[in-house]
Short mmCIF file of C-alpha atoms in Angstrom, two decimals:
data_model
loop_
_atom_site.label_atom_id
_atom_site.label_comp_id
_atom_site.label_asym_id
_atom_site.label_seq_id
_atom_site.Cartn_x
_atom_site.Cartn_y
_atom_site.Cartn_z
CA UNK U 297 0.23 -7.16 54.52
CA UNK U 298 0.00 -4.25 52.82
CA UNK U 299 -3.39 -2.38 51.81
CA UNK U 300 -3.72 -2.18 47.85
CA UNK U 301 -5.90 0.49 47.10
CA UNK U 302 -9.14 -0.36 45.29
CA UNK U 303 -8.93 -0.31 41.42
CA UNK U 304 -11.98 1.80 41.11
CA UNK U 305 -10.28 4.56 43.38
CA UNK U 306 -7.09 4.33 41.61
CA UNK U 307 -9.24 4.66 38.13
CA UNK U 308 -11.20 7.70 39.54
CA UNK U 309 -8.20 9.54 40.75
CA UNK U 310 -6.04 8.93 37.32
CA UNK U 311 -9.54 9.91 35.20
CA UNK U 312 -9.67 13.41 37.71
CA UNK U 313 -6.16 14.15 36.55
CA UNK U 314 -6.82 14.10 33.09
CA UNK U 315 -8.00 17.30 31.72
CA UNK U 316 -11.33 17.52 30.05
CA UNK U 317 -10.29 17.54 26.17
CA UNK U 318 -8.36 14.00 26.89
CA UNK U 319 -11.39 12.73 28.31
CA UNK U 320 -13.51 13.63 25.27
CA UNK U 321 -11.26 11.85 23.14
CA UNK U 322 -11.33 8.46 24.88
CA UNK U 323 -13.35 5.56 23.94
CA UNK U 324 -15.44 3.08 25.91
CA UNK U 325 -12.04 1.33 26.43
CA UNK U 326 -10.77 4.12 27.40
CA UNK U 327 -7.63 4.26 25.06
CA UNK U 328 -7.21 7.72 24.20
CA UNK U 329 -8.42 8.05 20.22
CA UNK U 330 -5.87 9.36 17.33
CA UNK U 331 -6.74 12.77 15.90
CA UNK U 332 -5.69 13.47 12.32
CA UNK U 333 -2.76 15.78 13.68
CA UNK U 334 -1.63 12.73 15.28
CA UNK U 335 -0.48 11.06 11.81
CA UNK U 336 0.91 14.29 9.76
CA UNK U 337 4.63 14.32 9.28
CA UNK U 338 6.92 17.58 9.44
CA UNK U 339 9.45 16.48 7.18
CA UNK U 340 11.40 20.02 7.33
CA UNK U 341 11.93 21.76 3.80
CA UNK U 342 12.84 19.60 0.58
CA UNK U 343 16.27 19.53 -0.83
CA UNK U 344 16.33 18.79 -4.47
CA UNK U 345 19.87 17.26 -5.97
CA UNK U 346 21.07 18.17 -8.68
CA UNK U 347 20.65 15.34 -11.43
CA UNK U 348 21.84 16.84 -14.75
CA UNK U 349 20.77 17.72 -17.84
CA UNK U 350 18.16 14.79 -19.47
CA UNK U 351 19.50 12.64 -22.05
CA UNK U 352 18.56 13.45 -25.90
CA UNK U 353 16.50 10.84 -27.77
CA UNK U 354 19.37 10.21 -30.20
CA UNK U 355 21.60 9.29 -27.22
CA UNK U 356 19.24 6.85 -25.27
CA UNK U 357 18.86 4.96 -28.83
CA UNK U 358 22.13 4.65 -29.59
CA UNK U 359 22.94 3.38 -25.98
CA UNK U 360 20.15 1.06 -25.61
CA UNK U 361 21.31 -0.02 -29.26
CA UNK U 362 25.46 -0.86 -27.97
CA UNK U 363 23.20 -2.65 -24.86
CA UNK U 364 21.21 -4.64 -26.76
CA UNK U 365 24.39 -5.99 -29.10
CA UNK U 366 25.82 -7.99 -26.47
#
């Protein structure tokens, strides 16, 4: 049969190849913990569309006035 090495060896040799700042961020689970950089999107530079020129007052009421008649 084959010789499985011991989980406490296998945990002290992954935890020696982890470099210091890692370790400091794990907890006593020893999942490594989030930082805020973690969660902040690079969404790349904002394109705005063109949409027109807003609609006068007198327009909107005179729309909303042939939507309303039906």
């Amino acid at each position: 049969m084959p010789v499985l090495p011991n989980s406490k060896d296998s945990n002290d040799q992954v935890a020696k190849g982890l470099s210091e700042a890692t370790q400091q961020m794990k907890d006593a689970a020893g999942n490594i913990k989030a930082k805020p950089e973690h969660h902040q999107a690079h969404p790349g530079p904002v394109m705005g569309q063109d949409i027109g020129e807003p609609a006068s007052k007198e327009g909107l009421k005179k729309r909303d006035e042939e939507l309303n008649e039906k």
